[in-house]
Every structure is written in structure tokens, then in C-alpha cells.
Amino acid sequence: MHFSINTYKYTLKRYSFLLLSSFLLLPTITIAQQSPDPVAEAATVQNNLNIIWTVIAACLVFFMQAGFTLVETGLTRAKNAVNIIMKNVMDISAGGIAFFLVGFGLMFGTNPSSWIGTDGFALIQIGDQREVWGYVFFFFQAVFAATAATIVSGAVAERTAFSGYLLFSIIITAFVYPIFGSWAWGSLFNGSGWLENLGFIDFAGSTVVHSIGGWAALAGALIVGPRMGKYKDGKPQPIQGHSLPLAALGIFILWLGWFGFNAGSTTTGDGSVAKIIVNTFLAGGAGALAAMTMSWVRKGKPDGAMTMNGVLAGLVGITAGCADLNPAGALAAGLCAGVILYLSSGFLERFVDDAVGAVSVHGVCGAWGTIAVALFHPNGLDLTLLGVQSLGVLVAFAWTFPLCYGLFSLINVFIPLRVNGELEEAGLDLHEHDAQAYPEFSFAKQTTS
Amino acid sequence: MHFSINTYKYTLKRYSFLLLSSFLLLPTITIAQQSPDPVAEAATVQNNLNIIWTVIAACLVFFMQAGFTLVETGLTRAKNAVNIIMKNVMDISAGGIAFFLVGFGLMFGTNPSSWIGTDGFALIQIGDQREVWGYVFFFFQAVFAATAATIVSGAVAERTAFSGYLLFSIIITAFVYPIFGSWAWGSLFNGSGWLENLGFIDFAGSTVVHSIGGWAALAGALIVGPRMGKYKDGKPQPIQGHSLPLAALGIFILWLGWFGFNAGSTTTGDGSVAKIIVNTFLAGGAGALAAMTMSWVRKGKPDGAMTMNGVLAGLVGITAGCADLNPAGALAAGLCAGVILYLSSGFLERFVDDAVGAVSVHGVCGAWGTIAVALFHPNGLDLTLLGVQSLGVLVAFAWTFPLCYGLFSLINVFIPLRVNGELEEAGLDLHEHDAQAYPEFSFAKQTTS
Amino acid sequence: MHFSINTYKYTLKRYSFLLLSSFLLLPTITIAQQSPDPVAEAATVQNNLNIIWTVIAACLVFFMQAGFTLVETGLTRAKNAVNIIMKNVMDISAGGIAFFLVGFGLMFGTNPSSWIGTDGFALIQIGDQREVWGYVFFFFQAVFAATAATIVSGAVAERTAFSGYLLFSIIITAFVYPIFGSWAWGSLFNGSGWLENLGFIDFAGSTVVHSIGGWAALAGALIVGPRMGKYKDGKPQPIQGHSLPLAALGIFILWLGWFGFNAGSTTTGDGSVAKIIVNTFLAGGAGALAAMTMSWVRKGKPDGAMTMNGVLAGLVGITAGCADLNPAGALAAGLCAGVILYLSSGFLERFVDDAVGAVSVHGVCGAWGTIAVALFHPNGLDLTLLGVQSLGVLVAFAWTFPLCYGLFSLINVFIPLRVNGELEEAGLDLHEHDAQAYPEFSFAKQTTS
């Protein structure tokens, strides 16, 4: 406990890191000693504000892990809830440590080739002077990386073994996501990425985070195959989630976290966050409105799960352009994302069993959001930008899908990813964790499909 | 992704809005070029801090939508959960867009007459210089507006059709709430409201937000009528909520959000938030303590749902006076609010079926909180202020209740608000959304009352 | 509602506390009038940033109360959920008021003897100049105090009467916790604590908050005795929690809140938070990883509840040293905490029925975290520090356990703490609150063990 209260008492004793703050808090004393530069003082305070804003935004993004857990759990069956929870807890626990040891350095380390970072592993090579921002930035980025991984867990839910998934989660967080990230977002320290150098705009990660996660999810869902009972005579059957209230809470938590995700990507505590916040607010609502309207028009009733996923579609759709588009553009991007979600999930469901619609929400709408930056840019349509954005979208797919398809296949050889049919029917919770999510409640229908 | 780290690398490239921040971060370079005014530098940083604080507070208020969703869902029956969730998601999605297009301008636009704002619609007329604060303030106010709307959804829960409700929700967010708001809180840009000019004190909206929502809820509950089984031989029957744990989580989320609601209303990141935070903390606890004690004394056992609503009553009761009252006054206001809640909900239940007690919590305790500013003011009781506060309370009722009663009646003609008895018995989720909140669980008792 | 927007309009009217902020926002006007000291201006802005950071961190800590509620509710049986919720709501409501009236003064008031604070009760003796920080600091500390109390409610869950618990909760918050706190963290105003003077390092409260709560929980669990059915032929039987998803959400909320708990303990908005945030992130993940691995290795399957408690163990284990240890040290402290949790909970379960593992998580891992500061200190192992840390750990136990054992025994004489067997079997919700957490759902198995 440290008291920063300059008129009270000064406990500067043993914490050397407090020296800077005490310097700031005792200016009238200090000024007599060394005449501080007042403009530099203000700049130091602004830098501190940037740190605090980034940390708080990162906390909001961290909380998104709870949102994903609830959405994925709520939209699947009760018998697999503990398994999904465990995957999400370990995505950020083991994944966070993997990103600390390997991923952060690959993504944001010194990048002379523009293709890969080469230092900053375990935050030990970043140097004292860069330590504070290195730490802050690592935390912000680590919770982003966990997001990319957790997208996969939703798509492959209800039939994928824990151990194989855990291995994949660590690999995507340590290697797959960071390497692409280094192309688009470059280095924190020195150097920049080749996509970034072309002028690729993906402010908060429609492509870098969401499409990467979405295409990895597609690969995973294809490798593990559909859940038992998903297809009857080749036609997809609905498998309802066991708790819409948990899923709804998850949606609100994700929306909340997205304000940190998008506006925190400024890493700057100033007016630059204002438009981003408004765009994020409007696009999420527009996505919900569009997806709800589509389901109402096409199926006669406003669908709950589709509306909730519509919020996410709108949010993914504004993530790339949140700092560039105007509010009207954000509304347009969000509305289109809701429509695209509806069409895409109906289409994809015929070929791939994606338990929570993650491929459409994150993969397809992530691509849409990246293109939308060029289409709705306030400066007008710039075909060069459209080309660069499209290139980024294609590169993300070309990097992620084949690589993850191969990775899942390889893991599958050593650690079978698919649990066997009997165990799947009984539920992964019993099989994998010897547990039940709700041991006291009775279940009305067979929860096996 | 932008790096604000001044000793690392400078990616100032294409984001023109980053120029100001770079100016702040590179003072030693800048100073040689244009000798910035150091006092202005500090003021710019303070302005940035105000922006960041307001944005974060607004995020907390945004999260209150999740809290309302959980409280309303938890305190009603499982068969209507999806419907309540959909209403809450659309309150902030469609309502947020309506407030963007219409409501914000009516409430905070240039207000020459002191009766209504006249510009700022869709944030397009606010001018470049005012853009940042216009955006920040819009976000903060949009989440307030959604709060007013969602209060209604709780009161009319379990028997109100989705489409009619949605229409009402958009109208209250676009017109009813903002017009009264312009009287009490005036313009962001130019001009002020007539109630404000009289000296009406409603710092964060006991009347503006909560009473308006509460009286609209009363009108709605009267128009749609009581739920089937609510009254037997004219006596109100308890209809228990299906999940107290969800409701409890909602209460904690609302309390958390209220710190942003009250202290964020300073829109200033400085010591002015300190007393407000303490008052908000103490009043919520005092409301819980008083409501629990009332139920314990009167019914022999401390009641869970009443205690939870007591937290909200205390919070509503300090919302108007949070910046004026001292902590002792906040304790008194909160304790009285808890007692008033208990008495009011017992009394009103005889005449109106309010599914979650929203009229007492928000309407009655909102009026109480507004009066309490005068009663417990640290400067002592000022009868003029008491008169102005009472006038504001009465005007809020006189504006909202008849107008919303008429609006609900009018909507009812075109889109019947009440679902028919058979559908109500089966649950709104099946009827309106073709869904179940918990499709796997079995239910012990008929959930039809 | 106040507008801080300097180019818009100035509503400086009646809120005298806004004068300071207006001073900051209107520097160009002010400078002509009184030539403000620009360095002092920057220091004032930094002080405001410290206030805002501390308030936001405190809001995160406040939210931990929701996390504890969910973990304790989810890990126990449905028939006792309302009771647990009520205890948690009142821990912060009544406990918050008790800390306001008594505890804060004892803990942080002027402390001439180094053994107890002597003023600051009800925040009325702190003086105008110290008011802002007094208020801010009170809020931050009040939510800490509630944490200490709520740890007890988990351990004694499912068989402890509400009224006796409530009395104990108020006493621990008003007296037991604050008095020890004054030894370790000293005074906000004047004077310091005797443990602090010895060089005891407990930055955010591994001992002050968690061990105190854990040893009080141990005393309570011993006094009320084990739940019916917990032991069969002297061997502990598992009693599963009724909702793992609620518990998992609680874990994520606690982890989120812990960033405020640890990094907010700087009460300074600057780079000093950076390392703390990274350490808190890594230690929580390491605790999960270690606890999961232990259960996997020892029982053949990765256990869900153990993994979740592993997150908390890791977080408790870094709380004391979060500002001193390096990330590698945080990883080590967290990994060890996960292992210690596994071993400790298996060992303690033989002697004491702790419904949620609170004694191991908070008591034992709190002691571990305090020792770990010396073991993993970046300056190398310092035996003097190790001695001081061990002394603090022992003093915390020697103060709390006998005192709370006596207090529980004394309360037990007047208000029997243990509900009788029949009522316990039926569930505390029916007996104590005439309520059911889930009145509509049907339960498959007897929920009586």
C-alpha cells in the first residue's frame, strides 16, 4: 500500500519505482533543486495518463474472456459446460504464459525483416528505459492474443478433447497469431511489418485478431467434424444452447470489453478515443438490429441467439475501421455485418458444424470489417486502399487456414482431437473432467442432441 | 494499433487525430520549434483526463444494461427470459441509434427557448472543434437514455408483446426522455433548460432518468394490465422470479455501474468525484440495510429480493444529491429510500402489477431522492430549494405519465401490446421468439404462475 | 450533470467543488489574473490522475464482491444460494457502513502508538484539506475490508445462521481487520504501524486481507462444525457445487478485480502499475496451470473447481509481492501457490469442512505469498526480510485465529450460529429467508448432500 497524497505523509522509503511519481508530486520542493522543465512535466503526466488508459482498457479486454466463456457455454449444451469453461480458463492462463515467453517477442520484438520479431521474449530483453511501456503493452496484447485463441474453442465445442485443444491453443497464441500480427502491426521497438508498410489499416484487429481466430476455428471445426446429430440426411439440425441468459450476459460483457479493445488500441489517453467509442457503440447496436430484422423477415420471429451474435458481428465489423470511419460509416458497417452474419451462418452451416457461429462472426465479419474501411472511408473510396485491405484479408486466410488445418491434423495424429461417440453422448464434462456443471438439476430432455 | 510510447518509435503516419497527442508527447522537440505555453499544456492534459474519465464512467453505465437484464430476467419466470433479454438488447441497440439520430439533439442541442434542443442530430452539426466532447458526451448520455427505457421493460414484463414494446422504447429514447432532460440539464452547446434556470438540482438524474423511467413504467403496467394469476379475489399473489443468483449478480453490476453514473456526471477527472463515490457506496448499502430490516421486522425473515431492490432504492435516492449531500446525508437518504421502497411496493402492488418493482424503485425513490437534496442539504433546509425540487418532481410526473399513458394507448390500437392468455400461459419466449431460455432443464412446477 | 468542456459553456454556478477544475480548464484566462505556477499545474493534474486511477481501481475491487458471491454460490448447493447471496450483499452493505463509522479510523486514523488509529471516524475529523484523498482512500479501503469479511462466508456456508453471521461480519470489518491493518499499513494521516516500521512488505494484502480473512474463516468453520454428510466414517465426502458456470464467471470477475486490488494499491496513476499488472496476470494463470496439473497428475483428470481455485491461489500468492517481484518471480510464486493450494486443501479437508476451500486459498496461500516476497525478491534472498515476513505471517495468525475463535464462540452463546439439522437438510433459503433461489426448476437428486 502506498499513499500518493502529497500533503499527507511520504512513504517513499523502499519502493524505488515511486521516485518518479514523488518527483511529480512534490514539484514545489523539486523546483528549487533542479528547475524542472514545466512542458516536460506536462508531457510526463500525459504519458502517465496514456499508461493508465491502456491498462484500464486492457482490463476491459481481459474481461472479454469471461464474455466468451459465457457465450460459448450458454450457446452449447449443459453436459459440456465444464469442458468449455476449462478451455477458456486455460486459453488465458496457459496461453498468457505462452504469449509472455514466445508470442510477444515474435509479434512486437525488434523486426528488421518486417516478417518477424526477434527479441522481447519473456520481457527480459526490453531494457530498463522501455520497461514500463513494454509491460503495459504486453498486458494489452496478451489479452488480445487470448481472444484469438478462444474463438476456436467455441467453434469446436462439444466434441473436442481437452488435451489436444490445449496444445493447439498454446501454439496459436505463441506462434500463429503473433507472426501474422507482426506483419500487420509491426514492432513496438524497432522496425515495422510488411503489410503495415503497404498501408494496411486494421486499427484494432478485425483481421489480425478476429479473422485469424475465425479461420483457425474453421480449420478446427473441419478436422474434428460435426457433432453427433448435427446433420440428418445431410441437412443441418439446430442444437440449442442450454442457457440464453448466460449467453446474453456474455454478449454484454463482450460489448463492454470491446470499448477497451477498440479505443484502447490508441494506447493514448486523449480525444482520439471519442470517435472510436461512438463507432463501437453504434456498430454493435446496428449489427443487432440488422441480424434481428433478418431473422424476423426470413423466419417470422426475431431470433434471440441471432440478435446476440448480431451485436458481435457489428463489433467485429467496426474493429478495423473504428478510428477512421465516421459514425454514419460505423452504422453502415454494423448494419451490413448483421446481414452478412445472417447469410453467412445459414450458408456455412450446410458444410461445417460451428457450435456457436464463430467462423461467421469472427472470420467472415472480420474480413468484411477490413474491407469496409476502404468502402466507407470518409475520404471516399480509394481503390488502392481497397486493394491493400483485400490483400490483407487474403493473406490472413492464406496464412491461417492451411497452417491451422495442418496443425490440427498433426496434433490429431498424436492426441486424437475427437472424443469417441459414446463419450460425446454422455458429455465431455463426465469424460474429461469427471464433473457436472449442474449436478443437482434434472434435465427434461436427453441432452445428447 | 498505435504506439504512444515516446521513446520507442513514432507511427504518426496516417492518423491525423494523433497529431495533438504527439505534440504532447514530444515536448522537448516541440519546444524548440514553437515554445508551447506550459500552463496550456497542463490544461490540455487535464482535458484529456476529463475525457478518459468520462469515457470510462460511461462504460460502467453501459454495463448497467447487463445489470438490468439480469435483474429483470432473474426476478421473472423462465418462460419469459428470452423476451426480456431481447427487450434489453434492443433498448440499447435500437434505442442507442434513436438517441443518436434524434434524442441527443433534442436534449443537448442548442436550446434558445430553454424548452428543447435544436441541433446536434446524428452528431453532424456540432462542428469540428466540439467534436471530441460532443462524441464523448453523446456516449455518456446514450447509455443514460437506455437506462430510462429499460426501466419500463421490467415493469411490463411477462405479458407485453415485443414489437409494440420496441416501438415504445424507441419513442421514449428519442422524444420523451430527451425533452424533459433538456429542461433539467439544458444544452451542451448553448442555452439552458428552464428547470435548470430555476435552480433545480438533479445531479445525476434521480428525476431525469429514474423517475421518468418509473412513471413511464407505471403507465405501461396500467395499460397492459396485470399478469394472469397476479390477483386472486382482488388480492395480489406473489409471482417468484426464477433465478435469484442472476438477479443478485445484476444488482452488483448495477451498483458498480452507478459509480460511473453518479461520479461520471461530473465529466471532470478530479477530486470532485471523491464525495460522490463515497455517497454512492454508502447510500446503496443503507438502502439494502433498511429494506432488509423492514422485511425482517414486518414479515419475520430478511427477504432476498427486497434487500436487493433496497440497494437500488438507496442508489436511486442518492442520485440527485450525490454531489451536494455529505456522507451522513447520503446514509440518511439511502436508509429512508429503503423504507420508502418497502412501503411503496406493498402499497402499489394492490393496484398495479409491476413485475420487478420498477415503479417504486425508480419512480417513487427517484422523487424521494430529488426531495432529499433539499431536506438533507449541508447548508440546511432551504424552503425555496425544497419548492423547486418538488416542482421538478411534479413536472416530471405531469410530463411523463399522461404522455406515456397516451402513447401506450395509441400503440395499443395498432399493435396490441398484450399477448393473449394462452400465449401468456405458454410463455412469451415460445410465442414471440420460438425459443426457450433453458431448453434442457426440467421444470418442477407449472411456470404459468 | 456538469459540463467540463472549456470551449462550450461554463456551468460553474453552484458547485463550489468545481472551482479547482475550472481553474485548470481555463488557464489562458487565469494566467492573466494570477500567473499560475506551471509546474504546480502539472502536479495538480497528476494528483487528479492519481485520484481517478484509485477510484477506478476501487470500482474493480468493489466488483470482486460479485465475484465472491458467484464463486461461493456456484460451489455450494442450490438450496443455500439465497442465504449466501444475502451474506455477501450485507458484507458490503452493513460492513461498508461499519467500516465507515469505525474501521477506517482504527486502521488509517492518526496513529501515534503505531498500534491503532485514533481519528477519521465517519470521515468527519479528517479536515477539509484532506477530504478528497480521505474520501477516495476510504472507498478503496472499504471494498478491501468487505473482501476480508466475505472470505468467511464461503467457508462457513450451508449451515450458518444469517443473524449470527451478520453480527460477526460487522465485527470483523469494524475491528478485527482494521486493527491488524493499522500495524501493517499504518496511518493515512500521521504515524505508522509497528510491522510497517520493521520493514514488513505486504503491498496489497496477502496477509492483511487474505490471511486475516482465511484465519477468521478457519475459526468460523471449526466453531460451526462440518455440514451434515461431509464426513462418513471420518472420511471427507465431496459435496459438489450446483453451478460451475456461475463459479467460473466469479473467478473471471475476481481476476479482473484483482488488477484493481494490486495495481490500485499504488494509489498513483503512473508507470508503477505496469509491473504489478503483468505480475497479477501471470501469477493467476500460473496458479491455474499448477493446480490443474496437480489434479491431472494425481487424479487422472484436470479438475474444474480446482483449476478455478488455482487462479485465486496464484492471485493471493502475488498480492504481497506484486510491486517487488519480477515477472519470473511472479510466475514462480503463482506456480507454487497452485501446488500449495492442491496439497493444503487435500490436507485440511480431513479436519475442517471449508465449503469453498477459502482457508487454503486465502489463509495458506496468503501466508505463502507473504513469504514469497523474501524468497523471490529480485535483490536476492535477504534473511532479515524473510524473518520480518515470517513474523508478519505469524502475528496475523496469532491475532486473528484466537480472537475470531473467541468471537464466534461468544456469539454462539447468544445467537446460535449453527442451524439445526432438519433445517439444514431443507436448506437455509427456506428456513432463513422463506425463499428459493430457483423456484421453478426441478432437482434430480436430493440436494441434502
PDB file of C-alpha atoms in Angstrom, chain B residues 17-184:
ATOM      1  CA  PHE B  17      -6.115  12.853 -34.916  1.00  0.00           C
ATOM      2  CA  LEU B  18      -2.895  11.717 -33.307  1.00  0.00           C
ATOM      3  CA  LEU B  19      -1.153  14.960 -34.024  1.00  0.00           C
ATOM      4  CA  LEU B  20      -2.260  16.539 -30.793  1.00  0.00           C
ATOM      5  CA  SER B  21      -1.084  13.640 -28.723  1.00  0.00           C
ATOM      6  CA  SER B  22       2.247  13.533 -30.480  1.00  0.00           C
ATOM      7  CA  PHE B  23       2.584  17.202 -29.765  1.00  0.00           C
ATOM      8  CA  LEU B  24       2.155  16.432 -26.110  1.00  0.00           C
ATOM      9  CA  LEU B  25       4.486  13.516 -26.142  1.00  0.00           C
ATOM     10  CA  LEU B  26       7.370  15.205 -27.859  1.00  0.00           C
ATOM     11  CA  PRO B  27       7.626  18.390 -25.900  1.00  0.00           C
ATOM     12  CA  THR B  28      11.369  18.633 -25.959  1.00  0.00           C
ATOM     13  CA  ILE B  29      11.337  18.600 -29.718  1.00  0.00           C
ATOM     14  CA  THR B  30       8.338  20.846 -29.975  1.00  0.00           C
ATOM     15  CA  ILE B  31       9.545  23.423 -27.552  1.00  0.00           C
ATOM     16  CA  ALA B  32      12.403  24.407 -29.769  1.00  0.00           C
ATOM     17  CA  GLN B  33      10.008  24.925 -32.626  1.00  0.00           C
ATOM     18  CA  GLN B  34       7.152  26.878 -31.106  1.00  0.00           C
ATOM     19  CA  SER B  35       7.587  27.498 -27.388  1.00  0.00           C
ATOM     20  CA  PRO B  36       4.331  25.988 -26.158  1.00  0.00           C
ATOM     21  CA  ASP B  37       2.595  27.624 -23.252  1.00  0.00           C
ATOM     22  CA  PRO B  38       3.307  25.254 -20.347  1.00  0.00           C
ATOM     23  CA  VAL B  39       0.143  26.169 -18.472  1.00  0.00           C
ATOM     24  CA  ALA B  40      -1.903  25.424 -21.572  1.00  0.00           C
ATOM     25  CA  GLU B  41      -0.087  22.102 -21.810  1.00  0.00           C
ATOM     26  CA  ALA B  42      -1.221  21.148 -18.320  1.00  0.00           C
ATOM     27  CA  ALA B  43      -4.765  22.249 -19.139  1.00  0.00           C
ATOM     28  CA  THR B  44      -4.726  20.072 -22.248  1.00  0.00           C
ATOM     29  CA  VAL B  45      -3.667  17.070 -20.191  1.00  0.00           C
ATOM     30  CA  GLN B  46      -6.424  17.798 -17.674  1.00  0.00           C
ATOM     31  CA  ASN B  47      -8.921  17.995 -20.519  1.00  0.00           C
ATOM     32  CA  ASN B  48      -7.686  14.615 -21.744  1.00  0.00           C
ATOM     33  CA  LEU B  49      -8.088  13.229 -18.248  1.00  0.00           C
ATOM     34  CA  ASN B  50     -11.659  14.545 -18.197  1.00  0.00           C
ATOM     35  CA  ILE B  51     -12.296  12.772 -21.499  1.00  0.00           C
ATOM     36  CA  ILE B  52     -10.854   9.473 -20.301  1.00  0.00           C
ATOM     37  CA  TRP B  53     -12.704   9.595 -17.002  1.00  0.00           C
ATOM     38  CA  THR B  54     -15.997  10.333 -18.740  1.00  0.00           C
ATOM     39  CA  VAL B  55     -15.459   7.524 -21.248  1.00  0.00           C
ATOM     40  CA  ILE B  56     -14.651   5.008 -18.516  1.00  0.00           C
ATOM     41  CA  ALA B  57     -17.602   6.135 -16.420  1.00  0.00           C
ATOM     42  CA  ALA B  58     -19.804   5.767 -19.497  1.00  0.00           C
ATOM     43  CA  CYS B  59     -18.519   2.229 -19.985  1.00  0.00           C
ATOM     44  CA  LEU B  60     -19.601   1.445 -16.423  1.00  0.00           C
ATOM     45  CA  VAL B  61     -23.037   2.925 -17.142  1.00  0.00           C
ATOM     46  CA  PHE B  62     -23.211   0.908 -20.370  1.00  0.00           C
ATOM     47  CA  PHE B  63     -22.632  -2.209 -18.291  1.00  0.00           C
ATOM     48  CA  MET B  64     -25.724  -1.347 -16.245  1.00  0.00           C
ATOM     49  CA  GLN B  65     -27.723  -2.612 -19.211  1.00  0.00           C
ATOM     50  CA  ALA B  66     -26.412  -6.071 -18.359  1.00  0.00           C
ATOM     51  CA  GLY B  67     -27.406  -5.462 -14.757  1.00  0.00           C
ATOM     52  CA  PHE B  68     -30.956  -4.507 -15.672  1.00  0.00           C
ATOM     53  CA  THR B  69     -31.192  -7.519 -17.957  1.00  0.00           C
ATOM     54  CA  LEU B  70     -30.159  -9.866 -15.163  1.00  0.00           C
ATOM     55  CA  VAL B  71     -32.376  -8.286 -12.504  1.00  0.00           C
ATOM     56  CA  GLU B  72     -35.415  -8.305 -14.773  1.00  0.00           C
ATOM     57  CA  THR B  73     -34.709 -11.816 -16.010  1.00  0.00           C
ATOM     58  CA  GLY B  74     -33.920 -13.242 -12.594  1.00  0.00           C
ATOM     59  CA  LEU B  75     -36.970 -11.725 -10.921  1.00  0.00           C
ATOM     60  CA  THR B  76     -39.409 -13.090 -13.522  1.00  0.00           C
ATOM     61  CA  ARG B  77     -40.216 -16.554 -14.804  1.00  0.00           C
ATOM     62  CA  ALA B  78     -38.033 -18.708 -17.006  1.00  0.00           C
ATOM     63  CA  LYS B  79     -40.601 -18.924 -19.785  1.00  0.00           C
ATOM     64  CA  ASN B  80     -40.234 -15.191 -20.491  1.00  0.00           C
ATOM     65  CA  ALA B  81     -36.473 -14.831 -20.161  1.00  0.00           C
ATOM     66  CA  VAL B  82     -35.584 -14.625 -23.857  1.00  0.00           C
ATOM     67  CA  ASN B  83     -38.233 -11.971 -24.362  1.00  0.00           C
ATOM     68  CA  ILE B  84     -36.855  -9.821 -21.551  1.00  0.00           C
ATOM     69  CA  ILE B  85     -33.334 -10.261 -22.828  1.00  0.00           C
ATOM     70  CA  MET B  86     -34.356  -9.233 -26.341  1.00  0.00           C
ATOM     71  CA  LYS B  87     -36.082  -6.134 -24.996  1.00  0.00           C
ATOM     72  CA  ASN B  88     -32.994  -5.117 -23.093  1.00  0.00           C
ATOM     73  CA  VAL B  89     -30.643  -5.779 -26.000  1.00  0.00           C
ATOM     74  CA  MET B  90     -32.840  -3.708 -28.290  1.00  0.00           C
ATOM     75  CA  ASP B  91     -33.303  -0.907 -25.717  1.00  0.00           C
ATOM     76  CA  ILE B  92     -29.652  -0.119 -26.115  1.00  0.00           C
ATOM     77  CA  SER B  93     -29.248  -1.164 -29.764  1.00  0.00           C
ATOM     78  CA  ALA B  94     -32.268   0.436 -31.433  1.00  0.00           C
ATOM     79  CA  GLY B  95     -32.621   2.949 -28.613  1.00  0.00           C
ATOM     80  CA  GLY B  96     -28.989   3.964 -28.923  1.00  0.00           C
ATOM     81  CA  ILE B  97     -29.405   4.615 -32.627  1.00  0.00           C
ATOM     82  CA  ALA B  98     -32.629   6.568 -31.991  1.00  0.00           C
ATOM     83  CA  PHE B  99     -30.868   8.692 -29.383  1.00  0.00           C
ATOM     84  CA  PHE B 100     -28.040   9.268 -31.876  1.00  0.00           C
ATOM     85  CA  LEU B 101     -30.388  10.357 -34.641  1.00  0.00           C
ATOM     86  CA  VAL B 102     -32.928  12.354 -32.632  1.00  0.00           C
ATOM     87  CA  GLY B 103     -32.748  12.307 -28.851  1.00  0.00           C
ATOM     88  CA  PHE B 104     -29.297  13.741 -28.263  1.00  0.00           C
ATOM     89  CA  GLY B 105     -30.081  16.816 -30.358  1.00  0.00           C
ATOM     90  CA  LEU B 106     -33.399  17.425 -28.580  1.00  0.00           C
ATOM     91  CA  MET B 107     -31.762  17.077 -25.177  1.00  0.00           C
ATOM     92  CA  PHE B 108     -28.379  18.743 -25.554  1.00  0.00           C
ATOM     93  CA  GLY B 109     -28.511  20.712 -28.805  1.00  0.00           C
ATOM     94  CA  THR B 110     -28.547  24.490 -28.864  1.00  0.00           C
ATOM     95  CA  ASN B 111     -31.530  25.418 -26.717  1.00  0.00           C
ATOM     96  CA  PRO B 112     -32.582  29.040 -27.268  1.00  0.00           C
ATOM     97  CA  SER B 113     -36.071  28.630 -25.791  1.00  0.00           C
ATOM     98  CA  SER B 114     -34.954  26.642 -22.709  1.00  0.00           C
ATOM     99  CA  TRP B 115     -37.595  24.085 -23.726  1.00  0.00           C
ATOM    100  CA  ILE B 116     -35.939  21.979 -26.445  1.00  0.00           C
ATOM    101  CA  GLY B 117     -32.626  21.418 -28.219  1.00  0.00           C
ATOM    102  CA  THR B 118     -32.478  22.241 -31.890  1.00  0.00           C
ATOM    103  CA  ASP B 119     -29.273  20.845 -33.374  1.00  0.00           C
ATOM    104  CA  GLY B 120     -26.640  18.147 -32.913  1.00  0.00           C
ATOM    105  CA  PHE B 121     -28.784  15.466 -34.537  1.00  0.00           C
ATOM    106  CA  ALA B 122     -26.711  12.482 -35.673  1.00  0.00           C
ATOM    107  CA  LEU B 123     -23.749  14.449 -34.291  1.00  0.00           C
ATOM    108  CA  ILE B 124     -23.311  16.108 -37.672  1.00  0.00           C
ATOM    109  CA  GLN B 125     -23.937  19.720 -36.728  1.00  0.00           C
ATOM    110  CA  ILE B 126     -21.683  20.001 -33.747  1.00  0.00           C
ATOM    111  CA  GLY B 127     -18.656  21.369 -35.535  1.00  0.00           C
ATOM    112  CA  ASP B 128     -15.102  20.123 -35.607  1.00  0.00           C
ATOM    113  CA  GLN B 129     -13.934  21.980 -32.537  1.00  0.00           C
ATOM    114  CA  ARG B 130     -16.666  20.478 -30.410  1.00  0.00           C
ATOM    115  CA  GLU B 131     -16.448  17.049 -31.990  1.00  0.00           C
ATOM    116  CA  VAL B 132     -14.432  15.270 -29.323  1.00  0.00           C
ATOM    117  CA  TRP B 133     -16.550  16.352 -26.358  1.00  0.00           C
ATOM    118  CA  GLY B 134     -19.708  16.018 -28.406  1.00  0.00           C
ATOM    119  CA  TYR B 135     -18.820  12.375 -29.077  1.00  0.00           C
ATOM    120  CA  VAL B 136     -17.781  11.635 -25.509  1.00  0.00           C
ATOM    121  CA  PHE B 137     -20.836  13.305 -24.083  1.00  0.00           C
ATOM    122  CA  PHE B 138     -23.122  11.550 -26.530  1.00  0.00           C
ATOM    123  CA  PHE B 139     -21.824   8.161 -25.442  1.00  0.00           C
ATOM    124  CA  PHE B 140     -22.251   9.013 -21.780  1.00  0.00           C
ATOM    125  CA  GLN B 141     -25.786  10.285 -22.373  1.00  0.00           C
ATOM    126  CA  ALA B 142     -26.829   7.481 -24.722  1.00  0.00           C
ATOM    127  CA  VAL B 143     -26.254   4.883 -22.033  1.00  0.00           C
ATOM    128  CA  PHE B 144     -28.256   7.036 -19.614  1.00  0.00           C
ATOM    129  CA  ALA B 145     -31.135   7.155 -22.099  1.00  0.00           C
ATOM    130  CA  ALA B 146     -31.094   3.378 -22.426  1.00  0.00           C
ATOM    131  CA  THR B 147     -31.450   3.151 -18.654  1.00  0.00           C
ATOM    132  CA  ALA B 148     -34.650   5.181 -18.718  1.00  0.00           C
ATOM    133  CA  ALA B 149     -36.099   2.886 -21.383  1.00  0.00           C
ATOM    134  CA  THR B 150     -35.141  -0.363 -19.764  1.00  0.00           C
ATOM    135  CA  ILE B 151     -36.894   0.532 -16.509  1.00  0.00           C
ATOM    136  CA  VAL B 152     -40.148   0.127 -18.413  1.00  0.00           C
ATOM    137  CA  SER B 153     -39.331  -3.344 -19.686  1.00  0.00           C
ATOM    138  CA  GLY B 154     -39.126  -4.701 -16.151  1.00  0.00           C
ATOM    139  CA  ALA B 155     -42.483  -3.363 -15.056  1.00  0.00           C
ATOM    140  CA  VAL B 156     -44.396  -4.648 -18.083  1.00  0.00           C
ATOM    141  CA  ALA B 157     -42.532  -7.960 -18.252  1.00  0.00           C
ATOM    142  CA  GLU B 158     -44.140 -11.335 -18.879  1.00  0.00           C
ATOM    143  CA  ARG B 159     -47.194 -10.184 -20.851  1.00  0.00           C
ATOM    144  CA  THR B 160     -46.163  -7.453 -23.283  1.00  0.00           C
ATOM    145  CA  ALA B 161     -45.635  -8.115 -26.986  1.00  0.00           C
ATOM    146  CA  PHE B 162     -42.162  -7.481 -28.328  1.00  0.00           C
ATOM    147  CA  SER B 163     -42.997  -5.327 -31.359  1.00  0.00           C
ATOM    148  CA  GLY B 164     -45.164  -2.822 -29.508  1.00  0.00           C
ATOM    149  CA  TYR B 165     -42.658  -2.582 -26.706  1.00  0.00           C
ATOM    150  CA  LEU B 166     -39.854  -1.979 -29.180  1.00  0.00           C
ATOM    151  CA  LEU B 167     -41.762   0.891 -30.740  1.00  0.00           C
ATOM    152  CA  PHE B 168     -42.395   2.450 -27.332  1.00  0.00           C
ATOM    153  CA  SER B 169     -38.777   2.013 -26.325  1.00  0.00           C
ATOM    154  CA  ILE B 170     -37.627   3.917 -29.399  1.00  0.00           C
ATOM    155  CA  ILE B 171     -40.112   6.734 -28.787  1.00  0.00           C
ATOM    156  CA  ILE B 172     -39.186   7.207 -25.137  1.00  0.00           C
ATOM    157  CA  THR B 173     -35.478   7.264 -26.019  1.00  0.00           C
ATOM    158  CA  ALA B 174     -35.917   9.613 -28.960  1.00  0.00           C
ATOM    159  CA  PHE B 175     -38.504  12.009 -27.548  1.00  0.00           C
ATOM    160  CA  VAL B 176     -39.994  11.558 -24.068  1.00  0.00           C
ATOM    161  CA  TYR B 177     -36.790  11.329 -22.067  1.00  0.00           C
ATOM    162  CA  PRO B 178     -34.715  13.865 -24.020  1.00  0.00           C
ATOM    163  CA  ILE B 179     -37.312  16.627 -23.970  1.00  0.00           C
ATOM    164  CA  PHE B 180     -37.663  16.522 -20.194  1.00  0.00           C
ATOM    165  CA  GLY B 181     -33.912  16.199 -19.959  1.00  0.00           C
ATOM    166  CA  SER B 182     -33.461  19.437 -21.877  1.00  0.00           C
ATOM    167  CA  TRP B 183     -35.486  21.256 -19.225  1.00  0.00           C
ATOM    168  CA  ALA B 184     -33.424  19.961 -16.333  1.00  0.00           C
TER     169      ALA B 184
END
